Amino acid sequence: MEIELDTRALDWQRKARGFADTELIPWEVRAELAGGVLPEDVRQRHRRLARELGFSAMDAPAAHGGLEARMVDQVAVWEQLGRVTNALCWCFSEAQRWMFDACSETQLKRYVLPLMEGSRIECYAITESSPGSAVDGIKATATRTHDHYRINGEKWYVTSANHADFFIFQARLAGGAHAGEHALFFIDKDTPGIEEVANPPFSHSFAAHHPTFRFVDVQVPAANLIGAEGAGMDYAHSWFRHERLMIAARCCGAAGRLIDEASAFAKERLVDGEPLAEKQLIQAMLADCVTELWAARLVTFETAQAHDRGLGPKALHARCSMAKLYASEMANRVADRALQIFGGRGYMRENPAERFYRELRVDRIWEGTSEIQRLIIARALLKRGLAEM
Ligand SMILES: Cc1cc2nc3c(=O)[nH]c(=O)nc-3n(C[C@H](O)[C@H](O)[C@H](O)COP(=O)(O)OP(=O)(O)OC[C@H]3O[C@@H](n4cnc5c(N)ncnc54)[C@H](O)[C@@H]3O)c2cc1C
């Protein structure tokens, strides 16, 4: 069920598949049973290999030492990495294209290029205890004081904060010409006034945690403002598009792995003296999985190609939402059916269907819930019409 890709994209796909199959998948069960944590030498090996394969520089411009991979190449990579459970593929940080548009030379040197080189790790602090679906409603404030901003607020679900050494922090400006508008900041994690106030467990077993952080009168140099005052939401939107498309890609990869695993099991498992795969009710489940995966892959790869053809951000925004909405909902249905095909074995943590069943659930929540994606899509339709989507 291959989508026609050129040799460049196929090369990226092949590298990512090899890394997933030979380096990451063999460690899944060990990670699952150890709260997602792998031995330090293995973690370091994964980080080194991912960097050598170029994954951390895919989205970065050549002028800064990046590989300027097209969106279709990146989707081809993230689809393969999505085949792996326990977030073992999160073994590298990425310098993303929007950062090169937004950041000063000093910021690039201090924060962005080190992501690409593997010497620093970032985390995103946007969501608060108030509804994360209404990003506009965040309450964290940034108040300008001479050559600093004073930051106050509490951020929830800061993924990878236990590994990271700086935050990309979204706040509302208090006072000044852009009062009430949004701004993004780089904030070093060891800045005084930052406290981790909770680190709750979640459904999945990932080494990356999602703690809550409180920021009280944190003094951040004015030079750490990312882009202009008031431009915070523009940059947030461009990384939402990127992340939503890559979530769609990972969901396609997960569904592909689940279908491979469940159909292999159904061929071997004998029920009433014949392979489970001969049962038409099982065949119907597999057929629905494959059909929905095919549809999700077409939407995801075509959205990436539309990006590479230069489609404008408004139409792309709706398409990335459609890809994320459809692929994440699809992958959850596929995980449910795959687990059912495995029967009791599917409920065991050593089975990838059980792990994906828990892990894929959050893809319908983070980077905008399925309901929010539907609102984005409906608003685009009603504002601009079907022809402009
Ligand atoms: C594991 C995990 C990791 C995360 N990592 C990060 C991170 O690294 N950085 C970060 O900033 N955030 C992160 N998030 C936060 C995530 O983006 C939010 O949880 C998400 O945007 C939803 O916000 P909320 O949880 O406040 O739900 P709410 O906004 O309170 O929504 C609750 C429910 O109401 C629905 N709803 C809301 N508005 C509407 C509406 N208008 N119409 C219909 N239904 C609606 C939602 O779809 C949802 O079902 C993470 C979350 C999780 C669970």
Short mmCIF file of N, CA and C in Angstrom, two decimals, residues 230-360:
data_model
loop_
_atom_site.label_atom_id
_atom_site.label_comp_id
_atom_site.label_asym_id
_atom_site.label_seq_id
_atom_site.Cartn_x
_atom_site.Cartn_y
_atom_site.Cartn_z
N GLY A 230 3.69 40.61 20.75
CA GLY A 230 2.40 40.46 20.06
C GLY A 230 2.42 39.41 18.96
N ALA A 231 3.61 38.88 18.64
CA ALA A 231 3.69 37.90 17.54
C ALA A 231 3.61 36.46 18.05
N GLY A 232 3.41 36.31 19.35
CA GLY A 232 3.44 34.97 19.96
C GLY A 232 2.52 33.97 19.29
N MET A 233 1.29 34.40 19.00
CA MET A 233 0.34 33.44 18.44
C MET A 233 0.70 33.02 17.02
N ASP A 234 1.32 33.95 16.24
CA ASP A 234 1.68 33.60 14.85
C ASP A 234 2.66 32.43 14.84
N TYR A 235 3.68 32.53 15.73
CA TYR A 235 4.66 31.43 15.76
C TYR A 235 4.02 30.17 16.32
N ALA A 236 3.16 30.35 17.34
CA ALA A 236 2.48 29.18 17.90
C ALA A 236 1.69 28.48 16.79
N HIS A 237 1.03 29.27 15.93
CA HIS A 237 0.24 28.64 14.85
C HIS A 237 1.12 27.89 13.88
N SER A 238 2.32 28.42 13.57
CA SER A 238 3.12 27.69 12.59
C SER A 238 3.66 26.39 13.18
N TRP A 239 3.95 26.38 14.51
CA TRP A 239 4.38 25.08 15.01
C TRP A 239 3.21 24.15 15.26
N PHE A 240 2.00 24.68 15.52
CA PHE A 240 0.82 23.81 15.61
C PHE A 240 0.65 23.05 14.29
N ARG A 241 0.79 23.79 13.16
CA ARG A 241 0.61 23.13 11.85
C ARG A 241 1.62 22.00 11.70
N HIS A 242 2.87 22.31 12.02
CA HIS A 242 3.93 21.32 11.89
C HIS A 242 3.63 20.10 12.78
N GLU A 243 3.35 20.37 14.04
CA GLU A 243 3.13 19.27 14.99
C GLU A 243 1.90 18.44 14.62
N ARG A 244 0.84 19.11 14.20
CA ARG A 244 -0.39 18.37 13.86
C ARG A 244 -0.15 17.43 12.69
N LEU A 245 0.62 17.91 11.71
CA LEU A 245 0.91 17.05 10.56
C LEU A 245 1.79 15.87 10.97
N MET A 246 2.76 16.12 11.87
CA MET A 246 3.64 15.03 12.28
C MET A 246 2.92 14.05 13.22
N ILE A 247 1.94 14.55 13.97
CA ILE A 247 1.12 13.63 14.77
C ILE A 247 0.34 12.72 13.81
N ALA A 248 -0.21 13.31 12.76
CA ALA A 248 -0.95 12.50 11.77
C ALA A 248 -0.02 11.43 11.21
N ALA A 249 1.21 11.82 10.88
CA ALA A 249 2.17 10.85 10.32
C ALA A 249 2.45 9.73 11.31
N ARG A 250 2.67 10.10 12.58
CA ARG A 250 2.97 9.06 13.59
C ARG A 250 1.77 8.13 13.77
N CYS A 251 0.56 8.70 13.71
CA CYS A 251 -0.64 7.85 13.86
C CYS A 251 -0.73 6.87 12.70
N CYS A 252 -0.36 7.29 11.51
CA CYS A 252 -0.37 6.37 10.36
C CYS A 252 0.64 5.24 10.60
N GLY A 253 1.81 5.60 11.10
CA GLY A 253 2.83 4.58 11.37
C GLY A 253 2.34 3.59 12.42
N ALA A 254 1.73 4.11 13.47
CA ALA A 254 1.22 3.23 14.55
C ALA A 254 0.17 2.28 13.99
N ALA A 255 -0.75 2.82 13.19
CA ALA A 255 -1.82 1.98 12.63
C ALA A 255 -1.22 0.89 11.72
N GLY A 256 -0.20 1.27 10.95
CA GLY A 256 0.45 0.28 10.07
C GLY A 256 1.06 -0.86 10.87
N ARG A 257 1.76 -0.50 11.94
CA ARG A 257 2.36 -1.54 12.80
C ARG A 257 1.27 -2.42 13.41
N LEU A 258 0.20 -1.81 13.90
CA LEU A 258 -0.88 -2.57 14.53
C LEU A 258 -1.51 -3.55 13.53
N ILE A 259 -1.68 -3.09 12.31
CA ILE A 259 -2.28 -3.97 11.28
C ILE A 259 -1.31 -5.12 10.98
N ASP A 260 -0.02 -4.81 10.85
CA ASP A 260 0.98 -5.87 10.61
C ASP A 260 0.93 -6.91 11.73
N GLU A 261 0.95 -6.42 12.97
CA GLU A 261 1.01 -7.33 14.13
C GLU A 261 -0.28 -8.15 14.23
N ALA A 262 -1.43 -7.49 14.08
CA ALA A 262 -2.71 -8.20 14.26
C ALA A 262 -2.95 -9.19 13.14
N SER A 263 -2.57 -8.84 11.91
CA SER A 263 -2.84 -9.78 10.81
C SER A 263 -1.88 -10.98 10.90
N ALA A 264 -0.62 -10.74 11.34
CA ALA A 264 0.32 -11.86 11.50
C ALA A 264 -0.22 -12.83 12.56
N PHE A 265 -0.72 -12.26 13.66
CA PHE A 265 -1.28 -13.10 14.73
C PHE A 265 -2.50 -13.87 14.21
N ALA A 266 -3.38 -13.19 13.48
CA ALA A 266 -4.62 -13.83 13.01
C ALA A 266 -4.32 -14.97 12.03
N LYS A 267 -3.21 -14.88 11.32
CA LYS A 267 -2.86 -15.96 10.39
C LYS A 267 -2.36 -17.19 11.13
N GLU A 268 -1.70 -16.97 12.27
CA GLU A 268 -1.11 -18.10 13.01
C GLU A 268 -2.06 -18.73 14.02
N ARG A 269 -2.92 -17.95 14.59
CA ARG A 269 -3.77 -18.39 15.69
C ARG A 269 -4.88 -19.31 15.15
N LEU A 270 -4.94 -20.52 15.69
CA LEU A 270 -5.96 -21.46 15.22
C LEU A 270 -7.17 -21.40 16.15
N VAL A 271 -8.34 -21.21 15.57
CA VAL A 271 -9.59 -21.23 16.33
C VAL A 271 -10.54 -22.16 15.58
N ASP A 272 -11.12 -23.12 16.30
CA ASP A 272 -11.98 -24.15 15.65
C ASP A 272 -11.22 -24.85 14.53
N GLY A 273 -9.92 -25.02 14.70
CA GLY A 273 -9.14 -25.76 13.72
C GLY A 273 -8.77 -24.98 12.47
N GLU A 274 -9.06 -23.70 12.44
CA GLU A 274 -8.65 -22.89 11.26
C GLU A 274 -8.08 -21.56 11.73
N PRO A 275 -7.23 -20.93 10.89
CA PRO A 275 -6.65 -19.65 11.32
C PRO A 275 -7.75 -18.62 11.59
N LEU A 276 -7.51 -17.84 12.64
CA LEU A 276 -8.44 -16.76 12.99
C LEU A 276 -8.69 -15.86 11.77
N ALA A 277 -7.65 -15.71 10.95
CA ALA A 277 -7.77 -14.83 9.78
C ALA A 277 -8.84 -15.30 8.80
N GLU A 278 -9.27 -16.57 8.91
CA GLU A 278 -10.31 -17.08 8.00
C GLU A 278 -11.70 -16.63 8.44
N LYS A 279 -11.81 -16.16 9.67
CA LYS A 279 -13.13 -15.76 10.18
C LYS A 279 -13.52 -14.41 9.55
N GLN A 280 -14.71 -14.37 9.01
CA GLN A 280 -15.08 -13.16 8.26
C GLN A 280 -15.23 -11.93 9.17
N LEU A 281 -15.63 -12.16 10.44
CA LEU A 281 -15.75 -11.00 11.33
C LEU A 281 -14.37 -10.38 11.58
N ILE A 282 -13.34 -11.24 11.63
CA ILE A 282 -11.96 -10.74 11.81
C ILE A 282 -11.52 -10.04 10.51
N GLN A 283 -11.84 -10.65 9.39
CA GLN A 283 -11.47 -10.03 8.10
C GLN A 283 -12.10 -8.64 7.98
N ALA A 284 -13.35 -8.52 8.44
CA ALA A 284 -14.02 -7.21 8.35
C ALA A 284 -13.26 -6.17 9.16
N MET A 285 -12.79 -6.60 10.36
CA MET A 285 -12.03 -5.64 11.19
C MET A 285 -10.75 -5.22 10.47
N LEU A 286 -10.05 -6.21 9.91
CA LEU A 286 -8.79 -5.89 9.22
C LEU A 286 -9.05 -5.00 8.00
N ALA A 287 -10.12 -5.30 7.28
CA ALA A 287 -10.45 -4.51 6.08
C ALA A 287 -10.74 -3.06 6.46
N ASP A 288 -11.48 -2.85 7.54
CA ASP A 288 -11.77 -1.48 7.97
C ASP A 288 -10.48 -0.76 8.36
N CYS A 289 -9.60 -1.49 9.05
CA CYS A 289 -8.31 -0.88 9.47
C CYS A 289 -7.52 -0.43 8.25
N VAL A 290 -7.39 -1.32 7.27
CA VAL A 290 -6.55 -1.01 6.11
C VAL A 290 -7.15 0.14 5.31
N THR A 291 -8.47 0.11 5.14
CA THR A 291 -9.12 1.15 4.33
C THR A 291 -8.94 2.52 5.00
N GLU A 292 -9.14 2.55 6.31
CA GLU A 292 -9.02 3.84 7.01
C GLU A 292 -7.57 4.32 7.05
N LEU A 293 -6.65 3.38 7.17
CA LEU A 293 -5.23 3.78 7.16
C LEU A 293 -4.87 4.38 5.80
N TRP A 294 -5.34 3.74 4.74
CA TRP A 294 -5.04 4.23 3.39
C TRP A 294 -5.55 5.66 3.23
N ALA A 295 -6.77 5.89 3.68
CA ALA A 295 -7.35 7.25 3.59
C ALA A 295 -6.51 8.24 4.40
N ALA A 296 -6.12 7.85 5.61
CA ALA A 296 -5.34 8.76 6.47
C ALA A 296 -3.98 9.06 5.84
N ARG A 297 -3.36 8.05 5.26
CA ARG A 297 -2.04 8.28 4.64
C ARG A 297 -2.17 9.24 3.46
N LEU A 298 -3.23 9.06 2.66
CA LEU A 298 -3.41 9.95 1.50
C LEU A 298 -3.58 11.40 1.97
N VAL A 299 -4.40 11.61 2.99
CA VAL A 299 -4.62 12.98 3.50
C VAL A 299 -3.30 13.54 4.04
N THR A 300 -2.57 12.72 4.78
CA THR A 300 -1.35 13.21 5.44
C THR A 300 -0.26 13.54 4.42
N PHE A 301 0.00 12.61 3.52
CA PHE A 301 1.06 12.86 2.53
C PHE A 301 0.67 13.99 1.56
N GLU A 302 -0.60 14.06 1.17
CA GLU A 302 -1.01 15.14 0.27
C GLU A 302 -0.90 16.49 0.97
N THR A 303 -1.21 16.55 2.26
CA THR A 303 -1.06 17.82 2.99
C THR A 303 0.41 18.24 3.01
N ALA A 304 1.29 17.26 3.21
CA ALA A 304 2.73 17.57 3.21
C ALA A 304 3.15 18.07 1.82
N GLN A 305 2.64 17.42 0.78
CA GLN A 305 3.02 17.84 -0.57
C GLN A 305 2.46 19.23 -0.89
N ALA A 306 1.24 19.51 -0.37
CA ALA A 306 0.66 20.84 -0.59
C ALA A 306 1.54 21.89 0.09
N HIS A 307 2.05 21.58 1.27
CA HIS A 307 2.97 22.50 1.95
C HIS A 307 4.20 22.73 1.06
N ASP A 308 4.75 21.65 0.52
CA ASP A 308 5.96 21.77 -0.30
C ASP A 308 5.69 22.50 -1.63
N ARG A 309 4.43 22.45 -2.09
CA ARG A 309 4.08 23.18 -3.32
C ARG A 309 3.84 24.66 -3.03
N GLY A 310 3.80 25.02 -1.75
CA GLY A 310 3.66 26.44 -1.38
C GLY A 310 2.24 26.87 -1.10
N LEU A 311 1.36 25.95 -0.77
CA LEU A 311 -0.01 26.33 -0.40
C LEU A 311 0.02 27.32 0.77
N GLY A 312 -0.85 28.30 0.74
CA GLY A 312 -0.86 29.35 1.77
C GLY A 312 -1.19 28.83 3.16
N PRO A 313 -0.78 29.59 4.21
CA PRO A 313 -0.95 29.11 5.59
C PRO A 313 -2.40 28.89 6.00
N LYS A 314 -3.35 29.68 5.45
CA LYS A 314 -4.75 29.52 5.89
C LYS A 314 -5.30 28.17 5.46
N ALA A 315 -5.10 27.85 4.16
CA ALA A 315 -5.60 26.56 3.67
C ALA A 315 -4.84 25.41 4.34
N LEU A 316 -3.53 25.63 4.54
CA LEU A 316 -2.73 24.57 5.17
C LEU A 316 -3.18 24.31 6.60
N HIS A 317 -3.55 25.40 7.29
CA HIS A 317 -3.98 25.28 8.68
C HIS A 317 -5.16 24.30 8.77
N ALA A 318 -6.14 24.48 7.90
CA ALA A 318 -7.32 23.59 7.92
C ALA A 318 -6.92 22.17 7.51
N ARG A 319 -6.04 22.07 6.52
CA ARG A 319 -5.66 20.71 6.07
C ARG A 319 -4.88 19.96 7.14
N CYS A 320 -3.99 20.66 7.85
CA CYS A 320 -3.24 19.99 8.93
C CYS A 320 -4.22 19.53 10.01
N SER A 321 -5.24 20.35 10.28
CA SER A 321 -6.26 19.94 11.26
C SER A 321 -7.00 18.70 10.78
N MET A 322 -7.35 18.67 9.48
CA MET A 322 -8.06 17.49 8.95
C MET A 322 -7.19 16.25 9.06
N ALA A 323 -5.91 16.40 8.73
CA ALA A 323 -5.00 15.25 8.79
C ALA A 323 -4.89 14.75 10.22
N LYS A 324 -4.71 15.68 11.18
CA LYS A 324 -4.57 15.26 12.58
C LYS A 324 -5.86 14.64 13.08
N LEU A 325 -6.98 15.28 12.77
CA LEU A 325 -8.28 14.77 13.24
C LEU A 325 -8.51 13.36 12.70
N TYR A 326 -8.37 13.21 11.40
CA TYR A 326 -8.73 11.91 10.81
C TYR A 326 -7.73 10.81 11.22
N ALA A 327 -6.44 11.14 11.15
CA ALA A 327 -5.43 10.10 11.44
C ALA A 327 -5.45 9.69 12.91
N SER A 328 -5.67 10.64 13.82
CA SER A 328 -5.65 10.26 15.24
C SER A 328 -6.90 9.46 15.60
N GLU A 329 -8.03 9.84 15.06
CA GLU A 329 -9.26 9.07 15.34
C GLU A 329 -9.14 7.68 14.71
N MET A 330 -8.59 7.65 13.50
CA MET A 330 -8.40 6.36 12.80
C MET A 330 -7.49 5.44 13.61
N ALA A 331 -6.36 5.98 14.08
CA ALA A 331 -5.39 5.13 14.78
C ALA A 331 -5.99 4.56 16.07
N ASN A 332 -6.83 5.35 16.73
CA ASN A 332 -7.49 4.83 17.95
C ASN A 332 -8.46 3.71 17.61
N ARG A 333 -9.18 3.83 16.49
CA ARG A 333 -10.09 2.74 16.11
C ARG A 333 -9.28 1.49 15.75
N VAL A 334 -8.17 1.70 15.05
CA VAL A 334 -7.32 0.57 14.65
C VAL A 334 -6.75 -0.12 15.89
N ALA A 335 -6.30 0.66 16.88
CA ALA A 335 -5.73 0.07 18.10
C ALA A 335 -6.79 -0.76 18.82
N ASP A 336 -8.00 -0.26 18.85
CA ASP A 336 -9.09 -0.98 19.53
C ASP A 336 -9.36 -2.32 18.83
N ARG A 337 -9.42 -2.29 17.50
CA ARG A 337 -9.69 -3.53 16.76
C ARG A 337 -8.52 -4.50 16.89
N ALA A 338 -7.29 -3.97 16.80
CA ALA A 338 -6.11 -4.85 16.89
C ALA A 338 -6.08 -5.55 18.24
N LEU A 339 -6.34 -4.79 19.30
CA LEU A 339 -6.35 -5.38 20.65
C LEU A 339 -7.40 -6.49 20.71
N GLN A 340 -8.57 -6.24 20.10
CA GLN A 340 -9.65 -7.23 20.12
C GLN A 340 -9.23 -8.51 19.38
N ILE A 341 -8.52 -8.35 18.28
CA ILE A 341 -8.08 -9.53 17.50
C ILE A 341 -7.10 -10.37 18.33
N PHE A 342 -6.27 -9.72 19.13
CA PHE A 342 -5.33 -10.46 19.99
C PHE A 342 -6.04 -11.13 21.17
N GLY A 343 -7.28 -10.78 21.45
CA GLY A 343 -7.99 -11.36 22.59
C GLY A 343 -7.27 -10.99 23.89
N GLY A 344 -7.20 -11.95 24.83
CA GLY A 344 -6.57 -11.69 26.14
C GLY A 344 -5.14 -11.24 26.00
N ARG A 345 -4.45 -11.74 25.00
CA ARG A 345 -3.04 -11.33 24.79
C ARG A 345 -2.95 -9.83 24.50
N GLY A 346 -3.99 -9.30 23.89
CA GLY A 346 -4.00 -7.87 23.55
C GLY A 346 -4.10 -6.97 24.77
N TYR A 347 -4.45 -7.58 25.92
CA TYR A 347 -4.61 -6.79 27.15
C TYR A 347 -3.34 -6.84 28.00
N MET A 348 -2.31 -7.52 27.48
CA MET A 348 -1.05 -7.64 28.22
C MET A 348 -0.10 -6.52 27.82
N ARG A 349 0.58 -5.97 28.81
CA ARG A 349 1.44 -4.82 28.53
C ARG A 349 2.59 -5.16 27.60
N GLU A 350 2.92 -6.45 27.48
CA GLU A 350 4.00 -6.79 26.57
C GLU A 350 3.54 -6.78 25.11
N ASN A 351 2.24 -6.58 24.89
CA ASN A 351 1.71 -6.59 23.53
C ASN A 351 1.62 -5.14 23.00
N PRO A 352 2.14 -4.90 21.78
CA PRO A 352 2.13 -3.51 21.28
C PRO A 352 0.72 -2.94 21.14
N ALA A 353 -0.28 -3.80 20.91
CA ALA A 353 -1.65 -3.28 20.77
C ALA A 353 -2.13 -2.67 22.09
N GLU A 354 -1.77 -3.32 23.20
CA GLU A 354 -2.15 -2.79 24.51
C GLU A 354 -1.48 -1.43 24.74
N ARG A 355 -0.20 -1.35 24.39
CA ARG A 355 0.52 -0.09 24.64
C ARG A 355 -0.02 1.02 23.73
N PHE A 356 -0.20 0.70 22.45
CA PHE A 356 -0.73 1.72 21.55
C PHE A 356 -2.14 2.14 21.96
N TYR A 357 -2.94 1.19 22.46
CA TYR A 357 -4.31 1.50 22.88
C TYR A 357 -4.30 2.64 23.91
N ARG A 358 -3.34 2.62 24.83
CA ARG A 358 -3.23 3.71 25.81
C ARG A 358 -2.53 4.92 25.22
N GLU A 359 -1.46 4.65 24.47
CA GLU A 359 -0.61 5.78 24.06
C GLU A 359 -1.26 6.67 23.00
N LEU A 360 -2.04 6.06 22.11
CA LEU A 360 -2.61 6.85 21.01
C LEU A 360 -3.76 7.74 21.46
#
